PDB file of C-alpha atoms in Angstrom:
ATOM      1  CA  UNK O   1      90.756 -79.097   7.434  1.00  0.00           C
ATOM      2  CA  UNK O   2      89.214 -82.516   6.119  1.00  0.00           C
ATOM      3  CA  UNK O   3      88.189 -81.482   2.848  1.00  0.00           C
ATOM      4  CA  UNK O   4      91.246 -81.392   0.930  1.00  0.00           C
ATOM      5  CA  UNK O   5      91.169 -83.200  -2.059  1.00  0.00           C
ATOM      6  CA  UNK O   6      93.452 -86.452  -2.014  1.00  0.00           C
ATOM      7  CA  UNK O   7      96.300 -85.653  -4.356  1.00  0.00           C
ATOM      8  CA  UNK O   8      97.570 -82.831  -1.463  1.00  0.00           C
ATOM      9  CA  UNK O   9      98.261 -85.220   0.986  1.00  0.00           C
ATOM     10  CA  UNK O  10     100.962 -87.095  -1.871  1.00  0.00           C
ATOM     11  CA  UNK O  11     102.261 -84.110  -3.450  1.00  0.00           C
ATOM     12  CA  UNK O  12     106.051 -83.819  -3.134  1.00  0.00           C
ATOM     13  CA  UNK O  13     106.583 -80.222  -1.733  1.00  0.00           C
ATOM     14  CA  UNK O  14     105.771 -79.705   1.812  1.00  0.00           C
ATOM     15  CA  UNK O  15     102.231 -77.848   2.215  1.00  0.00           C
ATOM     16  CA  UNK O  16     101.012 -76.534   6.108  1.00  0.00           C
ATOM     17  CA  UNK O  17      98.090 -75.047   6.514  1.00  0.00           C
ATOM     18  CA  UNK O  18      96.949 -73.016   9.714  1.00  0.00           C
ATOM     19  CA  UNK O  19      93.755 -70.988  10.991  1.00  0.00           C
ATOM     20  CA  UNK O  20      94.083 -67.327  11.795  1.00  0.00           C
ATOM     21  CA  UNK O  21      94.807 -67.512  15.201  1.00  0.00           C
ATOM     22  CA  UNK O  22      97.883 -69.759  13.757  1.00  0.00           C
ATOM     23  CA  UNK O  23      96.905 -73.620  15.188  1.00  0.00           C
ATOM     24  CA  UNK O  24      97.958 -76.086  12.500  1.00  0.00           C
ATOM     25  CA  UNK O  25      94.951 -77.346  10.840  1.00  0.00           C
ATOM     26  CA  UNK O  26      96.381 -79.359   7.870  1.00  0.00           C
ATOM     27  CA  UNK O  27      99.855 -81.058   6.681  1.00  0.00           C
ATOM     28  CA  UNK O  28     100.525 -82.924   4.477  1.00  0.00           C
ATOM     29  CA  UNK O  29     102.903 -86.195   4.201  1.00  0.00           C
ATOM     30  CA  UNK O  30     105.580 -84.413   3.232  1.00  0.00           C
ATOM     31  CA  UNK O  31     104.852 -81.684   6.335  1.00  0.00           C
ATOM     32  CA  UNK O  32     104.647 -84.332   8.872  1.00  0.00           C
ATOM     33  CA  UNK O  33     107.783 -85.971   7.672  1.00  0.00           C
ATOM     34  CA  UNK O  34     109.665 -82.654   7.308  1.00  0.00           C
ATOM     35  CA  UNK O  35     109.340 -81.214  10.728  1.00  0.00           C
ATOM     36  CA  UNK O  36     109.165 -84.905  12.491  1.00  0.00           C
ATOM     37  CA  UNK O  37     111.642 -83.753  14.755  1.00  0.00           C
ATOM     38  CA  UNK O  38     109.331 -81.535  15.820  1.00  0.00           C
ATOM     39  CA  UNK O  39     106.451 -83.744  16.208  1.00  0.00           C
ATOM     40  CA  UNK O  40     105.351 -84.314  13.179  1.00  0.00           C
ATOM     41  CA  UNK O  41     101.614 -84.867  12.883  1.00  0.00           C
ATOM     42  CA  UNK O  42     100.971 -84.509  16.979  1.00  0.00           C
ATOM     43  CA  UNK O  43     101.588 -80.566  15.500  1.00  0.00           C
ATOM     44  CA  UNK O  44      98.668 -80.262  14.797  1.00  0.00           C
ATOM     45  CA  UNK O  45      96.061 -77.952  16.761  1.00  0.00           C
ATOM     46  CA  UNK O  46      99.706 -76.543  18.245  1.00  0.00           C
ATOM     47  CA  UNK O  47     100.141 -73.002  17.387  1.00  0.00           C
ATOM     48  CA  UNK O  48     102.310 -71.922  15.222  1.00  0.00           C
ATOM     49  CA  UNK O  49     103.551 -68.240  17.363  1.00  0.00           C
ATOM     50  CA  UNK O  50     105.312 -70.967  19.606  1.00  0.00           C
ATOM     51  CA  UNK O  51     107.645 -72.138  17.730  1.00  0.00           C
ATOM     52  CA  UNK O  52     108.825 -69.183  15.787  1.00  0.00           C
ATOM     53  CA  UNK O  53     110.667 -66.000  15.987  1.00  0.00           C
ATOM     54  CA  UNK O  54     109.342 -62.797  16.678  1.00  0.00           C
ATOM     55  CA  UNK O  55     109.979 -61.554  12.877  1.00  0.00           C
ATOM     56  CA  UNK O  56     108.478 -64.592  11.803  1.00  0.00           C
ATOM     57  CA  UNK O  57     105.427 -64.197  13.723  1.00  0.00           C
ATOM     58  CA  UNK O  58     105.074 -60.129  12.459  1.00  0.00           C
ATOM     59  CA  UNK O  59     105.481 -61.742   9.008  1.00  0.00           C
ATOM     60  CA  UNK O  60     103.105 -64.043   9.506  1.00  0.00           C
ATOM     61  CA  UNK O  61     100.533 -61.722  10.791  1.00  0.00           C
ATOM     62  CA  UNK O  62     100.916 -59.406   8.140  1.00  0.00           C
ATOM     63  CA  UNK O  63     100.429 -62.086   5.479  1.00  0.00           C
ATOM     64  CA  UNK O  64      96.963 -62.384   7.839  1.00  0.00           C
ATOM     65  CA  UNK O  65      96.500 -58.402   7.673  1.00  0.00           C
ATOM     66  CA  UNK O  66      96.673 -57.393   4.275  1.00  0.00           C
ATOM     67  CA  UNK O  67      96.462 -60.459   2.252  1.00  0.00           C
ATOM     68  CA  UNK O  68      99.893 -60.589   0.662  1.00  0.00           C
ATOM     69  CA  UNK O  69     101.990 -63.326  -0.202  1.00  0.00           C
ATOM     70  CA  UNK O  70     105.140 -63.889   1.381  1.00  0.00           C
ATOM     71  CA  UNK O  71     107.692 -65.437  -1.338  1.00  0.00           C
ATOM     72  CA  UNK O  72     111.394 -66.219  -0.493  1.00  0.00           C
ATOM     73  CA  UNK O  73     114.032 -69.112  -1.171  1.00  0.00           C
ATOM     74  CA  UNK O  74     116.296 -71.109   2.133  1.00  0.00           C
ATOM     75  CA  UNK O  75     119.396 -73.301   2.383  1.00  0.00           C
ATOM     76  CA  UNK O  76     118.366 -75.544   5.072  1.00  0.00           C
ATOM     77  CA  UNK O  77     120.571 -78.925   4.858  1.00  0.00           C
ATOM     78  CA  UNK O  78     122.251 -78.519   1.810  1.00  0.00           C
ATOM     79  CA  UNK O  79     118.257 -78.253  -0.328  1.00  0.00           C
ATOM     80  CA  UNK O  80     117.284 -74.436  -1.278  1.00  0.00           C
ATOM     81  CA  UNK O  81     113.625 -74.652  -0.847  1.00  0.00           C
ATOM     82  CA  UNK O  82     111.116 -72.124  -1.769  1.00  0.00           C
ATOM     83  CA  UNK O  83     108.683 -70.962   0.515  1.00  0.00           C
ATOM     84  CA  UNK O  84     105.721 -69.961  -0.494  1.00  0.00           C
ATOM     85  CA  UNK O  85     102.966 -68.299   2.218  1.00  0.00           C
ATOM     86  CA  UNK O  86      99.496 -66.537   1.464  1.00  0.00           C
ATOM     87  CA  UNK O  87      96.544 -65.953   3.237  1.00  0.00           C
ATOM     88  CA  UNK O  88      93.932 -69.247   2.536  1.00  0.00           C
ATOM     89  CA  UNK O  89      90.205 -67.494   2.511  1.00  0.00           C
ATOM     90  CA  UNK O  90      86.895 -69.214   3.052  1.00  0.00           C
ATOM     91  CA  UNK O  91      83.370 -67.513   2.016  1.00  0.00           C
ATOM     92  CA  UNK O  92      85.687 -64.516   0.978  1.00  0.00           C
ATOM     93  CA  UNK O  93      87.302 -63.253   4.005  1.00  0.00           C
ATOM     94  CA  UNK O  94      91.040 -64.453   5.134  1.00  0.00           C
ATOM     95  CA  UNK O  95      90.583 -67.526   7.504  1.00  0.00           C
ATOM     96  CA  UNK O  96      94.374 -68.510   7.624  1.00  0.00           C
ATOM     97  CA  UNK O  97      97.831 -68.876   6.401  1.00  0.00           C
ATOM     98  CA  UNK O  98      98.921 -71.651   3.281  1.00  0.00           C
ATOM     99  CA  UNK O  99     102.481 -72.568   3.522  1.00  0.00           C
ATOM    100  CA  UNK O 100     104.303 -74.134   0.110  1.00  0.00           C
ATOM    101  CA  UNK O 101     107.593 -75.462   0.985  1.00  0.00           C
ATOM    102  CA  UNK O 102     108.948 -76.382  -3.085  1.00  0.00           C
ATOM    103  CA  UNK O 103     112.843 -78.319  -3.060  1.00  0.00           C
ATOM    104  CA  UNK O 104     114.514 -75.537  -5.922  1.00  0.00           C
ATOM    105  CA  UNK O 105     116.804 -77.568  -7.710  1.00  0.00           C
ATOM    106  CA  UNK O 106     120.707 -75.885  -7.358  1.00  0.00           C
ATOM    107  CA  UNK O 107     120.310 -75.720 -11.107  1.00  0.00           C
ATOM    108  CA  UNK O 108     116.851 -74.633 -12.953  1.00  0.00           C
ATOM    109  CA  UNK O 109     116.181 -73.304 -16.644  1.00  0.00           C
ATOM    110  CA  UNK O 110     114.188 -70.067 -16.245  1.00  0.00           C
ATOM    111  CA  UNK O 111     111.697 -69.241 -19.645  1.00  0.00           C
ATOM    112  CA  UNK O 112     110.873 -65.892 -20.384  1.00  0.00           C
ATOM    113  CA  UNK O 113     107.226 -65.795 -22.516  1.00  0.00           C
ATOM    114  CA  UNK O 114     105.708 -63.476 -24.074  1.00  0.00           C
TER     115      UNK O 114
END
């Protein structure tokens, strides 16, 4: 997936992209650093199925089938993160998954706009 815009490479959130067969086709710098202890960029071409629990694999399959995103927060190593997993499309058809992982500050303003 070499057609990724330059700004994504240095984006401060982890961006990981897989194809319909769950093979990782793109990792930005933050994603490679986040997953360094599991291989970092060497994970390109590897299957997400090999490193996820059955319930996570089921969630990935649901996203690919339904086209609906999966959004949640986690706390890992003392950091809260927003995880946003959604399908990406090519020529109108679901081509795989994209996951954004963004660190969420402990205290964060919330605005209601009308």
